[in-house]
Short mmCIF file of C-alpha atoms and ligand atoms in Angstrom, two decimals:
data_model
loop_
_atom_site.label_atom_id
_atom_site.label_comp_id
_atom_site.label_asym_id
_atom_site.label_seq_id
_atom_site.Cartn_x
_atom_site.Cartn_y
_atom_site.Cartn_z
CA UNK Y 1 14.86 84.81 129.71
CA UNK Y 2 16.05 87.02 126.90
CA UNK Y 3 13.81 87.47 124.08
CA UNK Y 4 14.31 84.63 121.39
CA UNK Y 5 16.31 85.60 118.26
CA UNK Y 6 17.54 83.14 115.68
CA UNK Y 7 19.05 83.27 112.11
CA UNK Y 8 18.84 81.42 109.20
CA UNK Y 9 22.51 81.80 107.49
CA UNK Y 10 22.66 79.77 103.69
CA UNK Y 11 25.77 80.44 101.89
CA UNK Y 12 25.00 81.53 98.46
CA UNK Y 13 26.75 79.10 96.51
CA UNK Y 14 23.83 76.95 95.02
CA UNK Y 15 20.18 76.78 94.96
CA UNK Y 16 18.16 76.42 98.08
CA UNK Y 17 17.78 73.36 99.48
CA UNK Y 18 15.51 70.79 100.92
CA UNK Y 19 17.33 70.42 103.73
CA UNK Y 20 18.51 74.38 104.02
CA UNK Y 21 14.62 74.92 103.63
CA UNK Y 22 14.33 72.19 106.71
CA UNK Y 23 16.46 74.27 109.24
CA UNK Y 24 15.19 77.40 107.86
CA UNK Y 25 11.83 76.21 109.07
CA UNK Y 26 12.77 75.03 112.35
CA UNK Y 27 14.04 78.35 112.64
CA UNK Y 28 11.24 79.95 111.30
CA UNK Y 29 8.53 77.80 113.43
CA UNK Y 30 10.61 77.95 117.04
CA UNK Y 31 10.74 82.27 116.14
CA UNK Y 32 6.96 82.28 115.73
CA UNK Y 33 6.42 79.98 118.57
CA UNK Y 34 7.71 82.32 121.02
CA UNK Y 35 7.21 85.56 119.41
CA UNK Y 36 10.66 85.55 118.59
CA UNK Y 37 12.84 87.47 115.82
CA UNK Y 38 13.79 85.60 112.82
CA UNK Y 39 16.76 86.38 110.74
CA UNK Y 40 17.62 86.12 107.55
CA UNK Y 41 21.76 86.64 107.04
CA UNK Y 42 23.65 85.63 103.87
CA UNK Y 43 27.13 84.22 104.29
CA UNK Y 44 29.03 85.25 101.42
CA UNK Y 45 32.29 85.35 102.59
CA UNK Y 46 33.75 83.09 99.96
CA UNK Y 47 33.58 85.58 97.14
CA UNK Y 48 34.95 82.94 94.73
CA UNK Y 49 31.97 80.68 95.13
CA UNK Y 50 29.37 82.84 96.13
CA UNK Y 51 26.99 84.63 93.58
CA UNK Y 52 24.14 87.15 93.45
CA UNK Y 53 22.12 84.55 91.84
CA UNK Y 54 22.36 82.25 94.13
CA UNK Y 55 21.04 84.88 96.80
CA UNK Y 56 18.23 85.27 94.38
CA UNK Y 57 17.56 81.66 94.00
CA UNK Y 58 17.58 81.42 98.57
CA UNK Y 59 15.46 84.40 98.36
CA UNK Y 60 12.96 83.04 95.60
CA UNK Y 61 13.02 79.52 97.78
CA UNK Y 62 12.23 81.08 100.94
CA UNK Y 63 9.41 83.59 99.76
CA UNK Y 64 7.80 80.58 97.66
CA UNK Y 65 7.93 78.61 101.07
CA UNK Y 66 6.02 81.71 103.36
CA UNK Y 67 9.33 81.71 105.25
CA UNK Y 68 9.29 85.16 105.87
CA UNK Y 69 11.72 87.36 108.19
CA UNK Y 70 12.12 89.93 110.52
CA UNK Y 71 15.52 91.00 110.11
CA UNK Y 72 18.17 91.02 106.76
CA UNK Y 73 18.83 90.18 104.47
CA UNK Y 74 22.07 91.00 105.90
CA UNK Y 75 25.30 89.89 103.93
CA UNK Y 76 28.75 88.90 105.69
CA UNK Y 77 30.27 90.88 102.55
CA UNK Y 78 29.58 93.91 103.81
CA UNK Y 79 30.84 93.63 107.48
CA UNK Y 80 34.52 92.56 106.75
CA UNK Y 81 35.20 96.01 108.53
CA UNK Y 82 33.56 95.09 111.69
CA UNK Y 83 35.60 91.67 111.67
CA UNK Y 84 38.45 93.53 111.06
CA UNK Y 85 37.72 95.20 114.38
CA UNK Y 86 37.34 92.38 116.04
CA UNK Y 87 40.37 91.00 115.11
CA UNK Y 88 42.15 93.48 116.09
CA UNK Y 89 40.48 93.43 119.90
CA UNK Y 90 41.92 89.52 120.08
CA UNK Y 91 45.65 90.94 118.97
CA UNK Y 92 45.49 94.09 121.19
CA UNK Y 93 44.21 91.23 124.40
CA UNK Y 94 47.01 89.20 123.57
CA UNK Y 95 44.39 86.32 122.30
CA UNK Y 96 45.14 85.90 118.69
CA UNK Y 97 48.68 86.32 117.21
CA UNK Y 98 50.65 86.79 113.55
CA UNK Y 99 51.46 83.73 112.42
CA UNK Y 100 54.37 84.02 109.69
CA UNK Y 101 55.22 79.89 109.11
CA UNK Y 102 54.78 79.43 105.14
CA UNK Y 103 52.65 77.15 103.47
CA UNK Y 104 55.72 74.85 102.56
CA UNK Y 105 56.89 75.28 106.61
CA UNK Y 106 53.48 74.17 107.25
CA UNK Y 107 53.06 70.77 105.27
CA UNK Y 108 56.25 69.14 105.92
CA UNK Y 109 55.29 69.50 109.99
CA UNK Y 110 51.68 68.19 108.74
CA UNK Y 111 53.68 65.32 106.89
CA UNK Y 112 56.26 65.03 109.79
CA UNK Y 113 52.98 65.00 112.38
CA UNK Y 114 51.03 62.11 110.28
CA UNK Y 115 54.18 60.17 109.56
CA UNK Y 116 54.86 60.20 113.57
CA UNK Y 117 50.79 58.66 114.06
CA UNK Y 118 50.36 62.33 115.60
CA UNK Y 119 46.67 64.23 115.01
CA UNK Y 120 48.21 67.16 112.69
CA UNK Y 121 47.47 70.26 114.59
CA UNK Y 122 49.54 73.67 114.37
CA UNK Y 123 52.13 73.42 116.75
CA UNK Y 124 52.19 76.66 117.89
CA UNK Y 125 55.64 78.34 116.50
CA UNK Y 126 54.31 81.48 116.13
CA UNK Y 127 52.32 81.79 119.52
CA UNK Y 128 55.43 83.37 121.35
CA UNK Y 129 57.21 84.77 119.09
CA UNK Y 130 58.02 88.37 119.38
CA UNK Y 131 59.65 89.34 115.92
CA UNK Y 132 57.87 90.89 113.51
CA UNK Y 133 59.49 89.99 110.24
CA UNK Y 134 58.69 93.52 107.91
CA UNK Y 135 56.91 92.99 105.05
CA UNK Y 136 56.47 89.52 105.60
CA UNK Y 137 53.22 87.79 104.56
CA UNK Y 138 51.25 86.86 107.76
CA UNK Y 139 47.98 85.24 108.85
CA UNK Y 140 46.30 85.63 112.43
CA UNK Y 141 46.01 82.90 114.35
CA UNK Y 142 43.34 82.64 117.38
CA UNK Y 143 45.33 81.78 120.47
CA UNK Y 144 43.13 79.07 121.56
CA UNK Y 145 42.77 78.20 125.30
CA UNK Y 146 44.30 75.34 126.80
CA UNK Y 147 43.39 72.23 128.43
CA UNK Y 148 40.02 70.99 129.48
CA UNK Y 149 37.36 70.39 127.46
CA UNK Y 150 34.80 72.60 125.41
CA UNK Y 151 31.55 71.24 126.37
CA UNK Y 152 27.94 72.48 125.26
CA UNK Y 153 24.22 71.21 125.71
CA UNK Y 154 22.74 70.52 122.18
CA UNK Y 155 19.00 71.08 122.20
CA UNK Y 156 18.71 67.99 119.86
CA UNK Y 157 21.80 65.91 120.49
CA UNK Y 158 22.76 66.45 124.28
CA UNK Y 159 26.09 66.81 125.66
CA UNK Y 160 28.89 67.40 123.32
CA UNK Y 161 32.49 67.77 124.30
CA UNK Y 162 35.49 68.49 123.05
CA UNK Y 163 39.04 68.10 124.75
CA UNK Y 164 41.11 71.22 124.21
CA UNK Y 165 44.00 69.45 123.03
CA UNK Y 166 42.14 68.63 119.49
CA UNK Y 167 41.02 72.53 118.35
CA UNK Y 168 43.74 74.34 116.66
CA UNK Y 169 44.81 77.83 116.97
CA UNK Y 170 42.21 78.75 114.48
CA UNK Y 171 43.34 80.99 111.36
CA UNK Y 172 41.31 83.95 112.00
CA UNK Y 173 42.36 86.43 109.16
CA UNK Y 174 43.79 85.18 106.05
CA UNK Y 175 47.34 86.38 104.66
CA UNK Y 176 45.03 88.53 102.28
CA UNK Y 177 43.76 90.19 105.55
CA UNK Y 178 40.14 88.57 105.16
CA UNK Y 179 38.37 87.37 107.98
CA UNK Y 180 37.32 83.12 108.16
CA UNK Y 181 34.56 81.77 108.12
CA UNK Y 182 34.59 80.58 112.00
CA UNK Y 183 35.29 83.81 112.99
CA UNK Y 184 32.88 86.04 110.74
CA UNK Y 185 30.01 83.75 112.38
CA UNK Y 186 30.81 84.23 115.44
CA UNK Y 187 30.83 87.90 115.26
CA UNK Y 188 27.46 88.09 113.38
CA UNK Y 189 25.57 85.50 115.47
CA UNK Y 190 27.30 87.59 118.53
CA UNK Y 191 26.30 91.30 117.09
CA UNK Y 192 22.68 89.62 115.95
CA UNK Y 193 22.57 89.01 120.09
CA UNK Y 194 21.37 85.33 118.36
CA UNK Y 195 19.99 83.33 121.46
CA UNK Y 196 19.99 79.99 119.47
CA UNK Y 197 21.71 78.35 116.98
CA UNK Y 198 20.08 75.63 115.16
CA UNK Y 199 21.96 74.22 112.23
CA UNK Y 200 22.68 71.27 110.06
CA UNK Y 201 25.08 68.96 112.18
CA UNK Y 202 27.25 69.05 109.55
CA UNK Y 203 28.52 72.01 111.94
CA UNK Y 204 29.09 70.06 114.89
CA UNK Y 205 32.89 70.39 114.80
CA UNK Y 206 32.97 73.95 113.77
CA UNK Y 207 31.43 74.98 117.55
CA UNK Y 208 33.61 73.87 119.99
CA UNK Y 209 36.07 76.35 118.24
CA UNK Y 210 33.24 79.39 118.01
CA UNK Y 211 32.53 78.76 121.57
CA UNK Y 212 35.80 79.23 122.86
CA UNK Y 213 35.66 82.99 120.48
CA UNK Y 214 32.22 83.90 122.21
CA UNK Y 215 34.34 83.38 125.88
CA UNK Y 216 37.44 85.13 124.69
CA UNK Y 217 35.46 88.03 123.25
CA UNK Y 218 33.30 88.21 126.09
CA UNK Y 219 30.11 87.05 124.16
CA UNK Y 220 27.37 85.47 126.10
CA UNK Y 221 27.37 81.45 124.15
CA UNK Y 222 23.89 80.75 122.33
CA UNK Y 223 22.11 77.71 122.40
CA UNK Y 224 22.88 75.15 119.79
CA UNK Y 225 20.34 73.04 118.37
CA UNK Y 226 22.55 70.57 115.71
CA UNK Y 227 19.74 68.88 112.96
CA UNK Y 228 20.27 65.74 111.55
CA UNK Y 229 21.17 65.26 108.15
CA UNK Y 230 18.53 64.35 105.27
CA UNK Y 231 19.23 61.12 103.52
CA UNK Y 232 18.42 59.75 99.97
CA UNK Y 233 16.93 56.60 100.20
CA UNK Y 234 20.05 54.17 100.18
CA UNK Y 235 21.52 56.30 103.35
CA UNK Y 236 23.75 58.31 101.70
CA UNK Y 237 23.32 62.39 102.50
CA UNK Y 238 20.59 63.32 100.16
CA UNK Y 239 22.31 65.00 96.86
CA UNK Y 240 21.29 65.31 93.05
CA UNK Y 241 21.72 61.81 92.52
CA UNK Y 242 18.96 60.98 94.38
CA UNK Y 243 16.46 63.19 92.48
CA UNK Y 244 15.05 67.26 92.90
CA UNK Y 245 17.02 68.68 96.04
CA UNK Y 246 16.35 72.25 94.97
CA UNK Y 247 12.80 73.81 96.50
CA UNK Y 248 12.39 75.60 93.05
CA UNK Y 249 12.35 72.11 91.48
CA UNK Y 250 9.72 70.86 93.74
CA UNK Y 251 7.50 74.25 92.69
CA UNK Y 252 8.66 73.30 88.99
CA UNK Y 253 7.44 69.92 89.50
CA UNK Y 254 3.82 70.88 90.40
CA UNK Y 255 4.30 70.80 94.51
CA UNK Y 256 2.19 73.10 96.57
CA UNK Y 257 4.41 74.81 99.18
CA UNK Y 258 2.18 73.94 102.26
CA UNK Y 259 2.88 69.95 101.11
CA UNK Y 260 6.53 70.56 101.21
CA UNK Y 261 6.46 72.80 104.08
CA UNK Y 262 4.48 69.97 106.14
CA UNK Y 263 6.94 67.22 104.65
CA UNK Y 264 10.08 68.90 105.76
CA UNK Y 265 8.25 69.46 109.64
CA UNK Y 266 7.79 65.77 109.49
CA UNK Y 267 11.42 65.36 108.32
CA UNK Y 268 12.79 64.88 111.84
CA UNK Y 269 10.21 66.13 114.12
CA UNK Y 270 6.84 64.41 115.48
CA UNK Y 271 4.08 65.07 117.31
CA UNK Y 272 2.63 61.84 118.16
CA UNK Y 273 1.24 59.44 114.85
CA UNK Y 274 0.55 63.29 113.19
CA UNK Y 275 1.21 63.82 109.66
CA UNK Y 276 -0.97 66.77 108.79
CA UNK Y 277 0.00 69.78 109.50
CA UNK Y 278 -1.39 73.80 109.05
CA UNK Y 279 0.93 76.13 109.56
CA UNK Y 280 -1.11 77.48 112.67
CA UNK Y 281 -0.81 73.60 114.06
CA UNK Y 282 2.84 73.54 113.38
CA UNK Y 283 3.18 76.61 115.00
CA UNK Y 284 1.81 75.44 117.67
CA UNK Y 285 3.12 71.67 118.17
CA UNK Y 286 6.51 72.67 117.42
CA UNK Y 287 9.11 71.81 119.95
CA UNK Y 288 13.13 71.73 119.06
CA UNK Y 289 13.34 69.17 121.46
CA UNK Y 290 11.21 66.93 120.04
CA UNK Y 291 13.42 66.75 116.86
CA UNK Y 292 14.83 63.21 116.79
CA UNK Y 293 18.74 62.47 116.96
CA UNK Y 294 19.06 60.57 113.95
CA UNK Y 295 19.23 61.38 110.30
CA UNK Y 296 15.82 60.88 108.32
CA UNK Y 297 15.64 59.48 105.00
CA UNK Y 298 13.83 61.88 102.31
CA UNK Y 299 10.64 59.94 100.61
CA UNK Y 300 9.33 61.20 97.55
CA UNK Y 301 5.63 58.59 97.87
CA UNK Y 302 5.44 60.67 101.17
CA UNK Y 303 5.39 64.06 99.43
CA UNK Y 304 3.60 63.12 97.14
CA UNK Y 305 0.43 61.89 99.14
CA UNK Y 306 0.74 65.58 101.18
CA UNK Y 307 0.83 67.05 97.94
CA UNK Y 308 -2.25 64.57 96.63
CA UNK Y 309 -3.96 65.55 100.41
CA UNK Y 310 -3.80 69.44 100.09
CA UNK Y 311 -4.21 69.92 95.72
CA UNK Y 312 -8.15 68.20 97.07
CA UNK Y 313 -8.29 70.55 99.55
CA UNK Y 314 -6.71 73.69 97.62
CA UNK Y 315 -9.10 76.53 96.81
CA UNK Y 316 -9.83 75.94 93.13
CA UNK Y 317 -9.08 79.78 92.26
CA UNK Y 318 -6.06 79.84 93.79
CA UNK Y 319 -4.90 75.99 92.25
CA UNK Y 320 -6.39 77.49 89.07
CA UNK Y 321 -3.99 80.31 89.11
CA UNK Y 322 -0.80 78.47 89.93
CA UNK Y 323 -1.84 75.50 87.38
CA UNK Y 324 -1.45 78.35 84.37
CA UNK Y 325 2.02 78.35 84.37
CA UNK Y 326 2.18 74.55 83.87
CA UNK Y 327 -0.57 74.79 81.21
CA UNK Y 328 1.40 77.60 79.57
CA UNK Y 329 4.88 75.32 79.38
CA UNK Y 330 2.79 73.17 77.66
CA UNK Y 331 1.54 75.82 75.26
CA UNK Y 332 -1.96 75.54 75.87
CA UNK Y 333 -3.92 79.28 76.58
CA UNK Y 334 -7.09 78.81 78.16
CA UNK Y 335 -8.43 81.94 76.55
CA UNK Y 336 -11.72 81.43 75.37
CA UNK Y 337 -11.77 77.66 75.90
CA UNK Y 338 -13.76 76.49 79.28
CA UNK Y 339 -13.62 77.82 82.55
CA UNK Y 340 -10.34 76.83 84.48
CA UNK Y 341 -12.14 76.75 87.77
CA UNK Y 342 -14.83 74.09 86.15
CA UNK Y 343 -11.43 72.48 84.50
CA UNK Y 344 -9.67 72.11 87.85
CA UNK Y 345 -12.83 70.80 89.80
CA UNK Y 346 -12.48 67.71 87.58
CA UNK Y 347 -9.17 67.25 88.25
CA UNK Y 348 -8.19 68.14 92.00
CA UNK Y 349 -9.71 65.28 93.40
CA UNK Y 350 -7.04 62.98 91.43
CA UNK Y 351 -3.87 64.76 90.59
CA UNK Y 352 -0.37 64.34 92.56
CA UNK Y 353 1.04 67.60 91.18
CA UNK Y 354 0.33 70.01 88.92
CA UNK Y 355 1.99 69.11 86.50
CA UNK Y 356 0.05 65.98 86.35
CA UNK Y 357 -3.07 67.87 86.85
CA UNK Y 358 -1.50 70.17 83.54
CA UNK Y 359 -1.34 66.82 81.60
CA UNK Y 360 -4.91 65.87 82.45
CA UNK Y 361 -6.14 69.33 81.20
CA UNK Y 362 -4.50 69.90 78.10
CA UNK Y 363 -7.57 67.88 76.13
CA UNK Y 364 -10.59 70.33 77.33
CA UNK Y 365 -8.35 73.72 75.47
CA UNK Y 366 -6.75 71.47 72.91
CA UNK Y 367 -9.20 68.52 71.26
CA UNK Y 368 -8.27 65.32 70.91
CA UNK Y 369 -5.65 64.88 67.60
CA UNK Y 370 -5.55 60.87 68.23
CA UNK Y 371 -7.76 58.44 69.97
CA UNK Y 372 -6.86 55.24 72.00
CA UNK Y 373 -7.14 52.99 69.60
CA UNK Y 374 -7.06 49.67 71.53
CA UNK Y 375 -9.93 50.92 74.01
CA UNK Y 376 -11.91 51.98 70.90
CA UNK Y 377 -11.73 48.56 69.49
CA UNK Y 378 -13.48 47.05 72.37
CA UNK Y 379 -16.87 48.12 71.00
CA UNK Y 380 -18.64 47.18 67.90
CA UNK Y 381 -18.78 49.97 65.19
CA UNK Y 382 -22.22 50.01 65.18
CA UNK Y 383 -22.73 50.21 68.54
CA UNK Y 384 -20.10 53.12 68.48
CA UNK Y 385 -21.69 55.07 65.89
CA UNK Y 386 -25.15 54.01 67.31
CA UNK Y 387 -23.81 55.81 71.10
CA UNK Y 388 -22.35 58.74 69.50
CA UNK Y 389 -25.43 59.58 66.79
CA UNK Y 390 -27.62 59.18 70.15
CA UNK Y 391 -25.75 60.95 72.69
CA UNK Y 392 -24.71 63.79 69.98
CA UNK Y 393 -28.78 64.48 69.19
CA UNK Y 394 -29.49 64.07 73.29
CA UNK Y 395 -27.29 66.62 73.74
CA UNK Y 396 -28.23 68.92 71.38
CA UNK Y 397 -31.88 69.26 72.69
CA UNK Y 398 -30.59 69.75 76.82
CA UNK Y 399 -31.52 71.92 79.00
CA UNK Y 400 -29.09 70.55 81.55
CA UNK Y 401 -26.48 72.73 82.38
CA UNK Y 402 -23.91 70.86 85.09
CA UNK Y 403 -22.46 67.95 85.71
CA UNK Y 404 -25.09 66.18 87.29
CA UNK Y 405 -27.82 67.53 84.72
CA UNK Y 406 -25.32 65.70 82.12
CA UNK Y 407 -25.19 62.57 83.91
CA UNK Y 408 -28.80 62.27 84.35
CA UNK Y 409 -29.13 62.59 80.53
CA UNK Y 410 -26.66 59.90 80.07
CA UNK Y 411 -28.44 57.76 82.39
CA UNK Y 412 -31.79 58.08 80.90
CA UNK Y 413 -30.45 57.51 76.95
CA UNK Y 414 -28.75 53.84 78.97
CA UNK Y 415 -32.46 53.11 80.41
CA UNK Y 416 -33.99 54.01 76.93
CA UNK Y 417 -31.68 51.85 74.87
CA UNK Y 418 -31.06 49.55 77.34
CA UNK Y 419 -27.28 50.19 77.44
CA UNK Y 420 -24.84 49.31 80.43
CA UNK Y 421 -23.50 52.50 81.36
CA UNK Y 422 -19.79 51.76 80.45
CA UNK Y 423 -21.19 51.20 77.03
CA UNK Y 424 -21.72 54.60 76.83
CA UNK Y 425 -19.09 55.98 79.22
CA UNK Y 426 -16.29 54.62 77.89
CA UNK Y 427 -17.03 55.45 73.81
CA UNK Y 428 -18.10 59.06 75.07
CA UNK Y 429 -14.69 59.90 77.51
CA UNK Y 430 -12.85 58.91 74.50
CA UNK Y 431 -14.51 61.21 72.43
CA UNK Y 432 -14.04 64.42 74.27
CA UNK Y 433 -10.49 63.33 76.32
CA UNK Y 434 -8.95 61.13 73.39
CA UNK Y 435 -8.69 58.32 76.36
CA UNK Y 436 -9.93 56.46 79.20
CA UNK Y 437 -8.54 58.49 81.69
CA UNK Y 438 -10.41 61.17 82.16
CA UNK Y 439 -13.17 62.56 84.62
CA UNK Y 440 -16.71 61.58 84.81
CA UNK Y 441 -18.39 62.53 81.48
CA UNK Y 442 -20.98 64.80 83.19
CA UNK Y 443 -17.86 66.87 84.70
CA UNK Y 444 -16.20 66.97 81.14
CA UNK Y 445 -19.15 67.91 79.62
CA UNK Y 446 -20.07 70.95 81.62
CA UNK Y 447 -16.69 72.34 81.75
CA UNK Y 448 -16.08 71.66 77.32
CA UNK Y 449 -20.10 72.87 77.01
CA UNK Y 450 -22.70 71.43 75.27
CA UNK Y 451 -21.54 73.02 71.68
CA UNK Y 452 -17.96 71.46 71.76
CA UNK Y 453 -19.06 68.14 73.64
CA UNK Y 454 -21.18 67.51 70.42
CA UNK Y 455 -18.18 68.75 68.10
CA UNK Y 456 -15.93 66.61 69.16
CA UNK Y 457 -18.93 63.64 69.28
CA UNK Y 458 -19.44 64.58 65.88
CA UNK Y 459 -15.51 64.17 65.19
CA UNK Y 460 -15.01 60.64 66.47
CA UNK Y 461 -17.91 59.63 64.55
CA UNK Y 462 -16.93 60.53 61.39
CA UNK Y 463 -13.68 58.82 62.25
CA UNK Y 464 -15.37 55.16 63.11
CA UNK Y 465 -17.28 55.57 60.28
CA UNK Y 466 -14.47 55.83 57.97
CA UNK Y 467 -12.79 53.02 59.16
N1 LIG B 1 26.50 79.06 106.02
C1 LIG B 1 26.40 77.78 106.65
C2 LIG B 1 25.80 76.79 105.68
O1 LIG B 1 25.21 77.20 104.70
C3 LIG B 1 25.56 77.82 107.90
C4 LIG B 1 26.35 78.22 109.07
C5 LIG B 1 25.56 78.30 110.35
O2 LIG B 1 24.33 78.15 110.33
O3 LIG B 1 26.19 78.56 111.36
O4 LIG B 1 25.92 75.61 105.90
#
């Protein structure tokens, strides 16, 4: 069997994604597999629609994800002369011929073709005609075989077939004398020697009609492998409506890309009850024929557990460094406030996404302006005052340096003045996190150190006492 090469081929009209990223992946994961070659080719054919940053937004997405490739970027727009070529080869073969009907000629034998309950289908004027009007505006048209059926083994979906009779002589070459988009593919996924072909299935009807180019140009046919559509959650094909479709907006909201890399393998594919995935494992487990016929519906809970499941097991440096940009949209600098590592250790264990772990860590650089008022009120004043005079003059006499050092202390001033621990817990998280919902003190405490713990002790008290 020839060596495995297959192509990932985004059109560069929009952002990248989630389900681009998907068959990317699948690409990406089947090339790995089996040592394959994977290619990266930009179909920017459409020059209306098509923009350079769009490329930069696929190329951002796919870097971001670790989808990296062997081969390309390679851009359609700069092979229109080898289409040209090959356009040429169908005319000179007698497989593709000048169609001259107009646009108006056209549409009134569409009309006349719907109006008679007939499939409207190019009826083939042009096919024999041997006059070359001069100077007359002209497409080409592929001269496609007749009767029969097209027929080709999906990898996901089976047997697909096509009878003849429903594919049109294909426009091949535009009156402007560019090449369409059929065609261009063709060419490229021919002159890439692509083995296999795995795609949306929103392609389905476009490869009957390549197929039939590969044979008439002598191309060995590739494989096909046609993936199911993503859904939002009320069925229809997942779109803006639905929420974030763009993988930049997932990275924007705080996702790690090994979460959304092991969501999108699940998206589809399974490997018995397994949901967690390294990319070593998925390497491994991955099999295009285990990808399931039927759409899948995208679930944002889902992602957000992975993401939940791998922020706990994330090396702290590393979350550390990709939390500062979500600590600097929220203008906090972590310059000479406490460590970041300490800072994220109290946080990993609870945080969805980083943004939410960004929220949680604005109070240790910025201290609390406001306190929660309502959970504040729950405790006498005097016992407040009495906890924070107490755990202010403990604290300024410590030796203890971490978190458990700190919780000791806290434990002992509760035995001593035979206090409950929330008595003290409470009062004191409110102090130094302006809420309830914070870390344990002990954490909070080591990361703020000693000096600020007992400022901002010192703060809160001055602020029951004036009430
Ligand atoms: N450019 C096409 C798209 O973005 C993909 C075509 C293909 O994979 O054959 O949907």
């Amino acid at each position: 069997m020839s060596e495995l090469r297959v192509r990932f081929a985004p059109s560069p009209t929009g952002y990248l994604h989630v389900g681009g990223a998907r068959t990317a992946l699948f690409n990406w994961l089947l090339a790995k597999k089996q040592g394959g070659t994977f290619i990266l080719r930009i179909e920017d054919t459409d020059v209306e629609r098509s923009t350079k940053e769009s490329v930069d937004a696929i190329l951002e997405g796919m870097k971001w994800l670790g989808l990296d490739w062997d081969e390309g970027p390679f851009y359609q727009s700069e092979c229109f002369d080898l289409y040209k070529e090959y356009v040429q080869k169908l005319l000179d073969d007698g497989k593709a011929y000048r169609c001259y009907c107009s646009a108006d000629e056209l549409n009134a034998k569409r009309e006349l073709a719907m109006q008679e309950g007939r499939k409207p289908k190019y009826d083939g004027t042009c096919r024999n005609r041997n006059d070359h009007p001069e100077g007359a505006p002209y497409v080409v048209r592929f001269a496609a075989p007749q009767g029969g059926e097209v027929a080709f083994d999906d990898l996901i979906k089976g047997r697909i077939a096509f009878p003849s009779e429903e594919l049109d002589d294909l426009i091949i070459q535009r009156t402007d004398g560019t090449p369409t988009y059929n065609f261009c593919v063709v060419i490229d996924d021919a002159s890439m020697r692509i083995t296999t072909v795995i795609r949306g299935d929103d392609h389905v009807n476009n490869t009957p009609r390549q197929i039939q180019l590969y044979q008439a140009l002598g191309f060995p046919v590739p494989q096909f492998a046609h993936v199911p559509m993503i859904l939002g959650s009320d069925k229809a094909r997942l779109s803006k409506r639905h929420g974030a479709t763009s993988v930049i907006a997932y990275r924007d909201m705080g996702f790690l890309p090994e979460a959304l890399i092991n969501y999108l393998v699940r998206l589809g594919w399974s490997h018995g009850d397994d949901e967690i995935f390294s990319m070593d494992e998925m390497i491994q487990k991955f099999d295009i024929n285990n990808v399931g016929r039927s759409a899948s519906v995208f679930n944002t809970e889902k992602l957000l557990w992975l993401n939940a499941h791998y922020i706990k097991q994330g090396d702290t440096e590393r979350l550390a460094d990709l939390l500062l940009p979500h600590l600097s949209k929220r203008e906090v600098t972590t310059l000479g406030g406490p460590d970041l590592m300490l800072v994220v250790n109290t946080l990993k264990e609870r945080a969805q996404t980083l943004e939410e772990m960004a929220d949680r860590a604005v109070f240790y650089y910025n201290a609390p302006q406001a306190y929660d008022e309502a959970a504040l009120a729950k405790f006498e004043k005097e016992h407040l005052l009495a906890v924070f005079e107490a755990v202010a003059e403990k604290l300024s006499v410590t030796s203890a340096v971490d978190a458990a050092g700190f919780d000791l202390l806290f434990k002992e001033l509760c035995t001593e003045k035979v206090w409950k621990m929330p008595q003290v817990g409470q009062p004191v998280r409110i102090a130094l996190s302006g809420g309830t919902q914070a870390p344990g003190i002990g954490e909070i405490v080591q990361a703020l150190g000693c000096q600020e713990a007992i400022r901002r002790i010192q703060a809160i008290r001055s602020f029951v006492a004036a009430r």
